[in-house]
Amino acid sequence: KVRKLDSDCFWGTALPVDMEIPDSVEEYINILPDHVKTMVVGRNCQNIEGWFLQSIFSIRFKGEVPPTIQDYKNGLKYHTLYVPKGAIQAYKEAYAMDSDDEISIVSDEYWDLSKEWIAIPYTYAGEQGVKLIKYQGKHYDSLVFPSIYEGEKVLGIGSFLLQYLIYDDRVHMGNNFSEMKYLKSIDDMAFHGVSSMGEITFPDALEVIGNQSFVGVIIKGRLTFGKQTREVEPNAFHYVREVVMPPKSVSFEDVFFKDFLTMIHFPEKDPIQYDKLRYGDKSVCVVPDGAKAAYKSSFYYIGRTIIEESEYEAMDKDWLIEDEIIDGKKHSKIVNYMGYDSSVKVPSEVNGKKITRLGYGAFAYNYGKYIDMHDAIYLTHIEKHAFISCAVRQLILPQNLKVVEGEAFYGARIDSVLVIPEGTERLESRALVGCGGLGVSLPSTLEYVGDEVFKYSDDLMQFKLVELTHFTEDIKMKLAQEYVPSMMLFAPADIWEEITKDPVWSSKGTIYQSNPLYLGLSPMEDIVIKQGEIQNLNLHVLSGYDWTFNKECQIKFHANGFEIKEMNENSREKGVMNLNFKLLGKRAVVENGTVDFTYNSKTTTFPFKLTVIADPTSAIEKDKRMFKAYPTAFVDYVTVETIMGRGTKIQIYDILGQLHYANLLDEDLTRVNLSQLPQGIYIIRYESEGNVTSQRIVKL
C-alpha cells in the first residue's frame, strides 16, 4: 500500500541485496540507498529523482511507460536497463543519451538473478554472438571469462561488468582473458573499480578497448595487446608499469598514466610511430635486437632510454639503476622499482654497484604493504618525488640517511609512523608536502628544515602525531611554525618533562609521552605495574585513516597479571581515541600480552610486554637508581651500571622490536661493545629480581 518513498528515507543505508519496490509506489524522491545490488522499479512509478540511481548496479523497470527521471543522464549513465520487450523504443526515446554507448536498454527477458553471467545478443562487424554485461557470481580470484556462453561466441564485454563486486576488497584478478579467443571489444568503464589484476594478455582478436575501461585498476604484471588491436580510447588504463605494444601503429592518446609507465616493448624492427603515446621521462623503450640505432635516429624516440631485448633479458628485472656525477662524484641511484612484490626490501648493491641515492620517481605510485630500506647502508639521499603518491602500510628508511629532498614524499600515504632515522641532517622544503599517515618521528640530528615541510597536511591527508626530540633553537622554531593543530605531539619519556616546560611546544597543546601504549606504533611499550596497587595507563588509539570512532570500537587486553578496574574515554577526535585505564597489578609476573583492537568488525592484534613488580614500595622510583647506561648518545661503547650485582639481564632492541644484544652482567660496572650496531635508536631493557625497566640510547 506504500505510495511514495520520500526524500532520504534510505539515506546512506548499505543494502548489498536485491531490492524490489512494489507496484503501488508512484514516486521515488532521492531515497538514496547505498550500493544496492539490484532494484526492480514497480510498474506504476511515475516520477524518480534520478541521480540516486548511480549507486544501484542493475535496474529493471516493470512499467510499459517510462517514468519521468530527473537528471537521468547522470543517474543512468553506463547502466544497462531491463525493460518490457515491447517498450524498448519508448525507453530509448525517453532516456536518450549524447552517445549510444553510454546506456544499454535490453528486454527484461534477460533479467535472471540465478545466472552467473548475464549476456545479451551482440553483433560486431556482421559477426553475431553475445556481450557479457553483468557478472553475478562470487568466484573472485579464480574468475575466468568464458569464450563461449550458452552456445554463443562471446564477442564483447559491457560497461560495469563487475560493478557489484568492486566494493569487495577480495576482487584481485589474474589473466582472465586467456580463453576469450573471439573477443572483439571492451566497452567504456568495463572494469571500473576492480582493485588489481595480474599479468594481462589480450586475445589477438580484440580490436577495440573503450574509454576508462580499466580506470583505477592496478595491473601488477606485463600488459600485452593483441595483434589485431586497432583502437585504444583515451584513459583506457591508468596503472600499467610494463606494456607490449601491438605490431602496428595505433592511436594511443592519453591511454596510460605516463608517470606510472616504466617499460614499453616495441615489437617491430622498423620504428613504429604510436600517435600521441605519452610516457614518462624514466620510461625505458625495449626494441628488437639490432633495432636500437633505427629507434634512436627516429625523431619520435630521440632522448629516450632505448635497450634491446637481449639487454632487457640480462638486466635486473626489479631495479632500474642510473649512474650520475654529482659534485664531482659518481653516484648509482635507483630510478625505478619495476617489480610487483607488495613487500619490498631495498638492496645495498645492485649488479655490484653501491646504491647511494633513491632517485626521482623510484617508488612513484607504488601500492604495497611494506618497503624496507634499512639494509641499504650506502643510501644517504632521497631525491624529489621518490615516493610521490605511493601508498604503503609501512616504510622503513635507510639507517644512514642524510638528506630528504623537497617533495620527496609528495602526496604519499603511509599507514604507520614514518621514522626519520637519527643521523638525518636535512629535511628540505616541502619534503613531506601533502604526505599523510599515522605519524612522523623526527630525529635530534636535524641541522636544516626547509619551508612548508608539512604543507597541506591539515586539509589533505594528515599525520596524526609528531614525535619531538631535542632540536636546535632554529629548527625548533621552524617546526613550531609548521605545526598543524590536528597533529598530536609526543616526546620520549626521558625528555618529556623538559619539552612540556618549553614555551614553544607547551603553547601548542598537550604533549603526550611516547612511552604509554598507543596502537599503530612499533614496538609497543612495556606496561609496568606495581603489585597490589592501581596505576593509570593512557591508550592513544590512532586509526591511520580519517575515521571518527564510535561505540563499535572494542579494546581487549590478553594478559594474566592485571585487572582493569576502570576505563574512561577522555576524548575522540577524527581518527584518534584517547582512553584512560585504571589497572590493578594482581600478581608478580613478566609475560607477553596482546591488545585486540576491533573496529568495523575487523580486529588488529598488537603485542606488548607486561611486568607486574613484586615490591610495591616505590619500585618505579628505585628503577632509576638500580640501572643506568651512559653515554646515552654513543659511537661504539656504552657503560652499564647497576646496584643489583651479578645476574642482571640486559637486552637491547631496535625501534622495530628486533633483539640485537642480550647478556647477563657479572659486574656492577660493565663496558658493552655495540660497534656492530647500525646507527639508530635503541631500547635497553634491564631485568633483575623482578625489577624491570628500560632506557633509550642513540647510536651515532
XYZ file of C-alpha atoms in Angstrom:
700
model
C 0.000 0.000 0.000
C 3.026 2.304 0.049
C 2.510 5.181 -2.422
C 5.635 7.279 -2.009
C 9.254 6.876 -0.880
C 10.213 10.308 0.372
C 13.491 12.189 0.419
C 16.451 10.465 2.088
C 14.374 7.628 3.547
C 17.214 5.158 2.856
C 19.997 7.728 3.023
C 23.396 6.043 3.388
C 21.907 2.616 4.089
C 24.175 -0.139 2.760
C 21.921 -2.673 1.028
C 24.078 -5.175 -0.907
C 20.921 -7.116 -1.777
C 18.208 -7.410 -4.411
C 15.627 -4.690 -3.656
C 12.118 -4.583 -5.127
C 9.768 -1.625 -4.784
C 6.083 -2.637 -5.011
C 3.812 -1.617 -7.881
C 1.841 0.636 -5.525
C 4.706 3.165 -5.291
C 4.205 6.069 -7.686
C 7.102 8.345 -6.753
C 10.713 7.967 -5.540
C 12.353 11.126 -4.214
C 16.072 10.727 -3.525
C 15.673 7.609 -1.414
C 19.478 7.277 -1.606
C 20.265 3.659 -0.782
C 23.964 2.889 -0.852
C 25.289 0.196 -3.232
C 22.102 -1.778 -3.814
C 22.860 -4.892 -5.876
C 19.687 -4.794 -7.972
C 16.474 -2.786 -7.923
C 13.131 -3.524 -9.534
C 11.047 -0.398 -10.192
C 7.308 -1.045 -9.863
C 5.056 -0.782 -12.918
C 3.087 2.253 -11.660
C 6.046 4.509 -10.822
C 5.635 7.919 -12.480
C 8.471 10.054 -11.126
C 12.057 9.428 -9.943
C 14.687 11.922 -8.901
C 17.382 10.188 -10.834
C 20.860 10.776 -9.545
C 20.458 8.273 -6.721
C 20.324 5.534 -9.407
C 24.122 5.758 -9.706
C 24.527 3.546 -6.643
C 22.261 0.776 -7.985
C 24.103 -1.827 -10.004
C 21.280 -3.338 -12.085
C 17.860 -1.766 -12.707
C 14.677 -3.334 -14.028
C 11.643 -1.250 -14.966
C 8.349 -3.168 -14.961
C 6.185 -0.391 -16.390
C 5.332 -0.080 -20.090
C 5.519 3.726 -19.745
C 8.954 5.102 -18.767
C 8.745 7.123 -15.532
C 9.971 10.679 -15.573
C 13.556 10.663 -14.256
C 15.058 13.991 -13.315
C 18.727 14.274 -14.268
C 18.529 10.870 -15.952
C 21.754 11.414 -17.930
C 23.707 11.477 -14.701
C 21.775 8.721 -12.930
C 21.625 6.183 -15.778
C 24.977 6.755 -17.455
C 26.728 3.464 -18.324
C 23.855 1.399 -16.880
C 22.030 -1.479 -18.528
C 18.259 -1.113 -18.117
C 15.953 -4.112 -18.310
C 12.505 -3.111 -19.596
C 9.435 -4.832 -21.098
C 10.265 -6.115 -24.562
C 7.577 -4.042 -26.267
C 8.689 -0.829 -24.529
C 12.371 -0.786 -25.544
C 11.933 2.002 -28.118
C 9.884 4.122 -25.715
C 12.615 3.894 -23.080
C 15.321 4.717 -25.644
C 13.444 7.851 -26.664
C 12.729 8.852 -23.053
C 16.312 8.418 -21.888
C 18.252 9.440 -24.973
C 21.953 9.990 -24.267
C 24.528 12.091 -26.075
C 26.188 8.820 -27.061
C 24.511 5.464 -27.635
C 27.424 3.790 -25.852
C 26.542 5.381 -22.519
C 23.355 3.392 -21.865
C 22.128 -0.028 -22.834
C 18.393 -0.837 -22.855
C 17.503 -4.511 -23.231
C 14.485 -6.728 -22.837
C 13.726 -7.890 -19.315
C 13.645 -11.437 -20.650
C 17.404 -11.405 -19.889
C 16.765 -10.494 -16.248
C 17.729 -13.631 -14.358
C 19.362 -13.307 -10.940
C 20.092 -17.040 -10.750
C 22.706 -16.975 -13.515
C 26.423 -16.390 -13.022
C 26.560 -14.192 -16.133
C 24.019 -12.029 -17.902
C 24.636 -11.872 -21.646
C 22.729 -10.155 -24.439
C 22.811 -10.625 -28.228
C 25.647 -8.644 -29.797
C 26.755 -8.130 -33.385
C 30.234 -6.888 -34.245
C 31.161 -6.140 -37.870
C 28.466 -8.529 -39.057
C 29.511 -11.342 -36.738
C 26.826 -12.498 -34.294
C 27.413 -13.555 -30.717
C 26.809 -12.211 -27.197
C 28.135 -9.486 -24.947
C 28.703 -10.152 -21.240
C 27.022 -7.282 -19.395
C 26.918 -8.412 -15.764
C 28.743 -10.893 -13.559
C 26.622 -12.146 -10.637
C 28.809 -14.913 -9.225
C 31.385 -14.843 -6.451
C 34.465 -16.561 -7.885
C 36.679 -13.608 -7.044
C 40.286 -14.699 -7.540
C 39.508 -17.608 -9.877
C 37.217 -15.674 -12.218
C 37.910 -16.520 -15.891
C 35.781 -15.060 -18.666
C 34.206 -17.620 -20.984
C 34.896 -17.832 -24.683
C 31.512 -19.484 -25.354
C 28.430 -18.705 -23.255
C 25.216 -20.682 -23.673
C 26.393 -21.826 -27.083
C 27.241 -18.353 -28.405
C 30.630 -16.732 -29.024
C 31.480 -14.002 -26.512
C 32.329 -11.025 -28.719
C 32.072 -8.184 -26.213
C 32.380 -7.102 -22.579
C 29.939 -4.446 -21.364
C 30.301 -1.448 -19.046
C 30.479 -2.059 -15.299
C 30.699 -5.815 -15.795
C 31.779 -6.381 -12.180
C 30.043 -3.410 -10.624
C 28.525 -5.254 -7.694
C 31.870 -6.844 -6.823
C 34.017 -3.731 -6.915
C 33.225 -2.879 -3.306
C 34.660 -6.189 -2.108
C 38.401 -5.897 -1.431
C 38.882 -9.551 -2.427
C 38.477 -8.754 -6.120
C 42.040 -9.143 -7.394
C 42.063 -10.819 -10.779
C 44.649 -12.742 -12.762
C 44.957 -13.262 -16.515
C 41.202 -13.529 -17.026
C 41.206 -13.020 -20.803
C 43.290 -16.035 -21.818
C 40.288 -18.101 -23.014
C 38.414 -15.305 -24.831
C 39.626 -16.102 -28.351
C 36.606 -14.454 -30.037
C 36.578 -11.204 -28.015
C 36.322 -8.119 -30.247
C 35.525 -5.186 -27.941
C 35.647 -4.000 -24.339
C 33.206 -1.184 -23.521
C 33.824 2.030 -21.601
C 34.225 1.600 -17.827
C 34.084 -2.205 -18.130
C 36.370 -2.920 -15.148
C 35.980 0.326 -13.269
C 36.725 -0.174 -9.579
C 38.461 -3.575 -9.664
C 41.318 -3.377 -7.167
C 44.050 -5.061 -9.180
C 44.849 -7.537 -11.924
C 47.876 -9.671 -12.583
C 49.531 -10.142 -15.957
C 47.131 -9.497 -18.859
C 47.456 -10.930 -22.359
C 44.625 -9.802 -24.607
C 43.456 -12.219 -27.312
C 44.645 -11.477 -30.841
C 41.036 -10.959 -31.994
C 40.467 -7.954 -29.685
C 40.183 -4.761 -31.721
C 38.666 -2.011 -29.532
C 39.277 -1.064 -25.891
C 36.943 1.628 -24.605
C 37.384 4.834 -22.633
C 38.351 4.312 -18.956
C 37.727 0.587 -19.351
C 40.438 -0.203 -16.764
C 40.357 3.095 -14.874
C 41.773 2.770 -11.357
C 42.898 -0.857 -11.864
C 46.476 -1.580 -10.768
C 47.915 -4.059 -13.268
C 50.665 -5.935 -11.438
C 52.251 -7.601 -14.434
C 53.013 -7.196 -18.111
C 50.164 -5.974 -20.327
C 50.290 -7.422 -23.861
C 47.999 -6.165 -26.619
C 46.576 -8.485 -29.257
C 47.788 -8.456 -32.845
C 44.521 -7.002 -34.182
C 44.192 -4.106 -31.732
C 43.337 -1.020 -33.781
C 41.726 1.399 -31.308
C 42.515 2.146 -27.679
C 40.499 5.084 -26.383
C 41.786 7.817 -24.014
C 42.303 6.923 -20.351
C 41.683 3.241 -21.021
C 44.403 2.354 -18.474
C 45.918 4.149 -15.525
C 48.308 1.994 -13.555
C 50.293 -0.084 -16.046
C 54.026 -0.454 -15.489
C 55.082 -2.698 -18.370
C 53.357 -2.942 -21.751
C 53.895 -4.808 -25.029
C 52.561 -2.667 -27.861
C 50.550 -4.091 -30.784
C 52.512 -4.741 -34.010
C 51.051 -1.776 -35.872
C 50.552 1.925 -35.329
C 47.501 2.653 -33.167
C 46.328 5.953 -31.722
C 47.284 5.907 -28.038
C 46.170 9.375 -26.957
C 46.488 9.639 -23.176
C 45.893 5.903 -22.831
C 48.274 5.442 -19.899
C 49.127 7.400 -16.791
C 52.567 8.295 -18.113
C 54.410 8.657 -14.797
C 53.487 5.092 -13.847
C 54.607 3.507 -17.128
C 58.210 2.278 -16.848
C 58.835 -0.309 -19.578
C 57.481 -0.312 -23.158
C 58.188 -3.173 -25.558
C 58.032 -2.374 -29.275
C 57.621 -5.472 -31.487
C 58.874 -4.262 -34.886
C 62.442 -3.562 -36.037
C 61.319 -0.551 -38.057
C 60.309 2.263 -35.689
C 56.533 2.439 -35.344
C 55.074 5.832 -34.504
C 52.291 5.351 -31.958
C 50.393 8.578 -32.389
C 50.195 10.653 -29.200
C 51.539 7.909 -26.932
C 52.638 9.593 -23.703
C 55.149 8.094 -21.328
C 57.352 9.448 -18.558
C 60.925 10.652 -18.671
C 62.077 7.480 -16.917
C 60.245 5.054 -19.228
C 62.523 2.560 -20.988
C 61.858 1.519 -24.598
C 62.691 -2.130 -25.321
C 63.178 -2.845 -29.035
C 64.129 -5.952 -31.051
C 67.811 -6.868 -31.238
C 69.560 -4.865 -33.934
C 66.928 -2.103 -33.937
C 68.409 0.280 -31.348
C 70.113 2.523 -33.926
C 66.949 2.842 -36.013
C 64.838 3.811 -32.997
C 67.468 6.231 -31.673
C 67.548 8.052 -35.022
C 63.756 8.267 -35.205
C 62.527 11.709 -34.153
C 59.754 10.203 -32.048
C 62.187 8.353 -29.758
C 65.035 10.890 -29.521
C 66.147 11.371 -25.902
C 64.538 8.151 -24.677
C 66.355 5.299 -22.942
C 66.393 2.521 -25.541
C 67.636 -1.009 -24.916
C 67.410 -4.184 -26.992
C 65.585 -7.345 -25.959
C 68.837 -9.194 -25.181
C 69.865 -6.355 -22.844
C 66.450 -6.462 -21.218
C 66.715 -10.204 -20.609
C 70.113 -9.742 -18.927
C 69.127 -6.802 -16.715
C 67.823 -6.874 -13.162
C 64.036 -7.006 -13.569
C 63.297 -5.335 -10.222
C 65.643 -2.360 -10.147
C 66.411 0.230 -12.802
C 69.774 1.819 -11.934
C 71.265 5.024 -13.290
C 74.745 6.488 -12.764
C 75.155 10.232 -12.309
C 78.046 12.562 -11.487
C 77.057 14.857 -8.594
C 79.543 17.328 -7.107
C 82.336 15.533 -8.917
C 81.443 12.105 -7.522
C 79.837 9.187 -9.294
C 76.580 8.015 -7.732
C 74.482 4.963 -8.545
C 70.838 5.536 -7.813
C 67.601 3.623 -8.096
C 65.367 5.441 -10.551
C 62.589 2.863 -10.702
C 61.381 -0.170 -8.814
C 59.949 -2.376 -11.569
C 58.947 -5.407 -9.529
C 55.476 -6.366 -8.398
C 56.041 -7.591 -4.845
C 53.880 -5.931 -2.221
C 56.704 -6.308 0.332
C 59.987 -4.860 -0.923
C 63.468 -4.958 0.604
C 65.819 -2.419 -0.989
C 69.349 -3.826 -1.508
C 72.589 -2.035 -0.689
C 74.064 -3.048 -4.070
C 72.643 -3.902 -7.485
C 74.873 -5.612 -10.048
C 77.928 -4.724 -7.951
C 77.012 -1.015 -7.744
C 76.614 0.595 -4.338
C 73.277 2.405 -4.171
C 73.819 5.870 -2.710
C 70.633 7.669 -3.760
C 66.957 6.980 -4.285
C 66.150 8.825 -7.482
C 63.261 10.810 -8.901
C 60.153 8.608 -9.127
C 61.835 5.485 -7.721
C 58.677 4.353 -5.911
C 56.203 6.722 -7.574
C 52.619 5.467 -7.406
C 53.716 2.261 -5.725
C 50.935 0.494 -3.850
C 52.036 -2.187 -1.424
C 52.382 -3.293 2.155
C 55.996 -2.819 3.112
C 59.140 -1.077 1.869
C 62.280 -1.743 3.922
C 65.446 0.264 3.174
C 67.198 -0.375 6.481
C 69.923 -2.542 4.919
C 70.652 -0.094 2.074
C 73.664 1.068 4.077
C 75.182 3.329 1.396
C 71.945 5.182 0.648
C 72.158 8.732 2.013
C 69.864 10.823 -0.235
C 66.180 10.556 -1.094
C 65.524 12.756 -4.120
C 62.498 14.779 -5.187
C 59.341 12.765 -5.928
C 60.984 9.477 -4.955
C 57.756 8.438 -3.192
C 55.239 10.686 -4.927
C 51.686 9.391 -4.416
C 52.814 5.996 -3.180
C 50.654 4.209 -0.610
C 52.190 1.639 1.744
C 51.434 0.242 5.163
C 54.976 0.583 6.471
C 58.092 2.351 5.226
C 61.500 1.897 6.884
C 64.063 4.479 5.795
C 67.802 3.755 5.322
C 69.827 3.778 8.522
C 72.468 6.168 7.152
C 70.090 8.657 5.572
C 71.364 12.249 5.497
C 69.095 14.253 3.185
C 65.415 14.178 2.283
C 64.969 16.474 -0.706
C 61.988 18.727 -1.395
C 58.730 16.954 -2.293
C 60.335 13.544 -1.815
C 57.110 12.257 -0.215
C 54.691 14.421 -2.181
C 51.175 13.081 -1.607
C 52.412 9.767 -0.157
C 50.222 7.750 2.203
C 51.977 5.722 4.914
C 49.774 3.796 7.331
C 52.368 3.572 10.085
C 54.707 6.006 11.756
C 57.374 7.305 9.358
C 60.551 7.211 11.446
C 63.175 9.559 10.022
C 66.328 7.966 11.432
C 68.868 9.512 13.747
C 71.716 10.903 11.672
C 69.408 12.582 9.144
C 70.596 16.172 8.761
C 68.299 17.868 6.234
C 64.560 17.966 5.601
C 64.364 20.255 2.599
C 61.456 22.498 1.629
C 58.143 20.699 1.132
C 59.796 17.341 1.820
C 56.554 15.924 3.263
C 54.092 18.133 1.390
C 50.650 16.566 1.213
C 52.010 13.417 2.849
C 49.793 11.627 5.299
C 49.500 8.631 7.539
C 49.757 7.708 11.161
C 52.639 9.951 12.147
C 56.240 11.036 11.775
C 59.115 10.712 14.232
C 61.793 13.380 13.807
C 65.479 12.870 14.690
C 67.501 15.046 17.037
C 70.268 15.317 14.413
C 68.378 17.680 12.090
C 70.533 20.637 11.067
C 68.203 22.143 8.475
C 64.430 22.165 7.963
C 63.098 23.904 4.863
C 59.869 25.821 4.383
C 56.423 24.234 4.173
C 57.591 20.780 5.241
C 54.056 19.808 6.352
C 52.153 21.962 3.853
C 48.639 20.692 3.068
C 48.765 18.060 5.783
C 45.965 19.922 7.569
C 43.379 19.687 4.813
C 44.686 16.765 2.767
C 45.871 13.561 4.382
C 47.007 14.146 7.926
C 49.769 12.977 10.168
C 48.041 12.107 13.411
C 51.142 12.596 15.533
C 54.631 14.019 15.514
C 57.314 12.761 17.896
C 59.586 15.501 19.146
C 63.114 15.398 20.457
C 65.946 17.873 21.189
C 66.380 20.389 18.370
C 68.481 23.470 17.854
C 66.621 26.715 18.513
C 66.322 27.483 14.795
C 64.981 24.024 13.963
C 62.565 24.127 16.873
C 61.092 27.454 15.785
C 60.809 26.278 12.185
C 58.949 23.107 13.189
C 56.702 25.051 15.542
C 55.700 27.290 12.642
C 54.925 24.210 10.532
C 52.816 22.610 13.280
C 49.258 21.738 12.251
C 46.633 21.884 15.045
C 45.211 18.482 14.073
C 48.506 16.783 14.968
C 49.182 15.183 18.338
C 52.622 15.892 19.797
C 54.657 13.185 21.536
C 58.025 13.190 23.269
C 60.176 10.318 24.588
C 59.723 9.642 28.273
C 63.258 10.663 29.234
C 62.848 14.200 27.834
C 59.067 14.588 28.076
C 59.109 16.746 31.201
C 61.728 19.063 29.722
C 59.808 19.512 26.469
C 56.480 20.136 28.226
C 58.117 23.065 30.021
C 59.406 24.537 26.761
C 57.131 27.530 25.997
C 57.452 26.966 22.247
C 55.927 23.494 22.483
C 53.683 23.871 25.513
C 51.763 26.600 23.680
C 50.802 24.028 21.033
C 48.661 21.976 23.388
C 49.040 18.685 25.231
C 52.298 16.796 24.677
C 51.965 13.075 25.283
C 54.680 10.725 26.420
C 55.897 8.288 23.792
C 56.119 5.509 26.325
C 52.411 4.953 27.059
C 50.823 2.373 24.838
C 49.463 3.747 21.579
C 48.263 1.451 18.849
C 49.885 1.610 15.459
C 53.405 2.344 16.686
C 56.089 -0.297 16.829
C 57.345 -1.584 19.137
C 54.647 -1.485 21.808
C 55.986 -0.058 25.018
C 56.180 -2.131 28.193
C 53.382 -1.908 30.742
C 54.855 -1.807 34.239
C 52.505 -2.061 37.236
C 53.171 -2.397 40.970
C 51.650 -5.448 42.556
C 48.657 -4.594 44.719
C 48.421 -1.000 43.509
C 46.382 0.770 40.843
C 48.159 2.571 38.023
C 46.859 4.763 35.225
C 47.534 3.846 31.603
C 46.855 6.190 28.713
C 45.939 4.477 25.457
C 46.023 6.574 22.296
C 44.290 4.674 19.508
C 45.219 6.073 16.088
C 43.477 4.577 13.112
C 45.763 5.744 10.308
C 42.584 6.715 8.494
C 40.133 9.569 8.842
C 37.701 7.569 10.910
C 35.642 9.036 13.694
C 35.495 6.275 16.290
C 32.124 5.164 17.579
C 30.846 2.710 20.159
C 31.668 -0.191 17.861
C 35.315 0.165 18.904
C 36.437 -2.564 21.288
C 39.691 -2.852 23.224
C 40.611 -6.176 24.809
C 43.773 -6.930 26.785
C 45.053 -10.512 26.915
C 47.414 -10.938 29.868
C 47.032 -12.548 33.285
C 48.888 -10.255 35.652
C 46.433 -7.374 35.990
C 42.785 -6.440 36.172
C 41.077 -3.458 34.519
C 39.278 -1.612 37.300
C 38.037 1.363 35.300
C 38.125 2.665 31.737
C 37.330 6.256 30.846
C 37.136 7.769 27.421
C 38.868 11.146 27.581
C 38.268 12.352 24.054
C 37.577 11.338 20.490
C 38.918 13.198 17.531
C 38.941 12.437 13.836
C 40.973 9.271 13.627
C 42.028 9.380 17.293
C 40.546 7.991 20.501
C 42.143 8.675 23.885
C 41.359 6.218 26.677
C 42.466 6.080 30.290
C 42.615 2.766 32.169
C 43.000 2.127 35.875
C 44.924 -1.129 36.139
C 45.347 -3.261 39.261
C 48.546 -5.320 39.420
C 47.338 -8.664 40.762
C 50.479 -10.802 40.946
C 54.144 -10.518 40.124
C 54.677 -11.615 36.543
C 56.679 -10.895 33.410
C 54.831 -12.034 30.294
C 53.999 -11.256 26.691
C 50.481 -9.955 26.218
C 48.381 -8.684 23.353
C 45.837 -5.967 22.778
C 42.983 -6.589 20.360
C 41.553 -3.501 18.714
C 38.284 -4.119 16.863
C 36.617 -1.626 14.573
C 34.125 -2.183 11.759
C 34.201 -5.929 12.535
C 37.938 -6.105 11.789
C 40.383 -6.943 14.581
C 44.062 -5.998 14.701
C 46.298 -7.501 17.387
C 49.268 -5.655 18.908
C 51.854 -7.284 21.218
C 53.229 -5.736 24.390
C 55.358 -6.733 27.373
C 53.656 -6.793 30.769
C 55.604 -6.577 34.009
C 53.974 -6.566 37.444
C 56.631 -5.641 40.025
C 56.714 -7.770 43.156
C 57.809 -4.987 45.528
C 55.134 -2.268 45.555
C 57.140 0.203 47.608
C 58.466 2.921 45.330
C 59.713 0.356 42.811
C 59.480 2.676 39.853
C 61.431 5.380 41.652
C 64.113 2.820 42.570
C 64.447 1.721 38.939
C 66.278 4.920 38.038
C 68.914 4.173 40.685
C 69.113 0.446 40.038
C 70.214 0.624 36.422
C 71.648 3.148 34.003
C 73.699 3.251 30.800
C 75.905 6.074 29.588
C 76.583 7.902 27.391
C 73.023 7.867 26.054
C 74.389 9.000 22.657
C 77.355 6.748 21.815
C 79.594 5.709 18.932
C 80.900 2.219 19.827
C 80.615 1.576 23.591
C 78.167 2.155 26.430
C 78.824 1.594 30.105
C 76.078 -0.190 32.051
C 75.953 0.424 35.801
C 73.740 -1.472 38.266
C 73.471 -1.753 42.027
C 71.809 -5.175 41.676
C 75.089 -7.021 41.142
C 75.642 -10.209 39.196
C 72.806 -11.849 37.286
C 71.227 -8.688 35.916
C 69.811 -9.475 32.482
C 70.061 -6.837 29.762
C 68.531 -6.867 26.288
C 68.915 -4.269 23.546
C 66.163 -3.807 20.956
C 65.829 -1.507 17.952
C 62.690 0.584 17.469
C 61.095 -2.192 15.418
C 61.358 -4.597 18.356
C 64.201 -6.700 16.933
C 66.623 -8.056 19.561
C 70.275 -7.137 18.844
C 72.062 -7.947 22.115
C 71.404 -10.000 25.262
C 73.671 -10.817 28.195
C 73.892 -11.447 31.954
C 76.061 -8.913 33.804
C 78.863 -10.214 36.005
C 79.924 -6.877 37.498
C 78.338 -3.701 38.828
C 80.078 -1.760 36.043
C 80.236 -3.280 32.545
C 81.525 -1.784 29.280
C 79.469 -3.133 26.360
C 80.811 -3.110 22.786
C 77.995 -2.124 20.397
C 80.151 -1.111 17.438
C 78.413 -3.706 15.254
C 75.036 -1.986 15.561
C 73.854 0.335 12.781
C 73.103 3.934 13.641
C 69.697 4.483 15.164
C 67.592 4.483 18.318
C 67.703 1.519 20.721
C 65.997 0.463 23.940
C 67.972 -1.212 26.746
C 65.775 -3.444 28.885
C 67.035 -4.377 32.367
C 65.653 -7.211 34.490
C 66.773 -8.372 37.934
C 64.898 -9.970 40.847
C 61.513 -8.955 39.475
C 62.588 -5.400 38.769
C 62.236 -4.372 35.127
C 62.923 -1.031 33.496
C 64.134 0.330 30.194
C 66.254 3.178 28.837
C 66.581 4.768 25.426
C 70.022 5.208 23.796
C 71.148 6.508 20.395
C 73.933 5.038 18.203
C 75.665 7.898 16.335
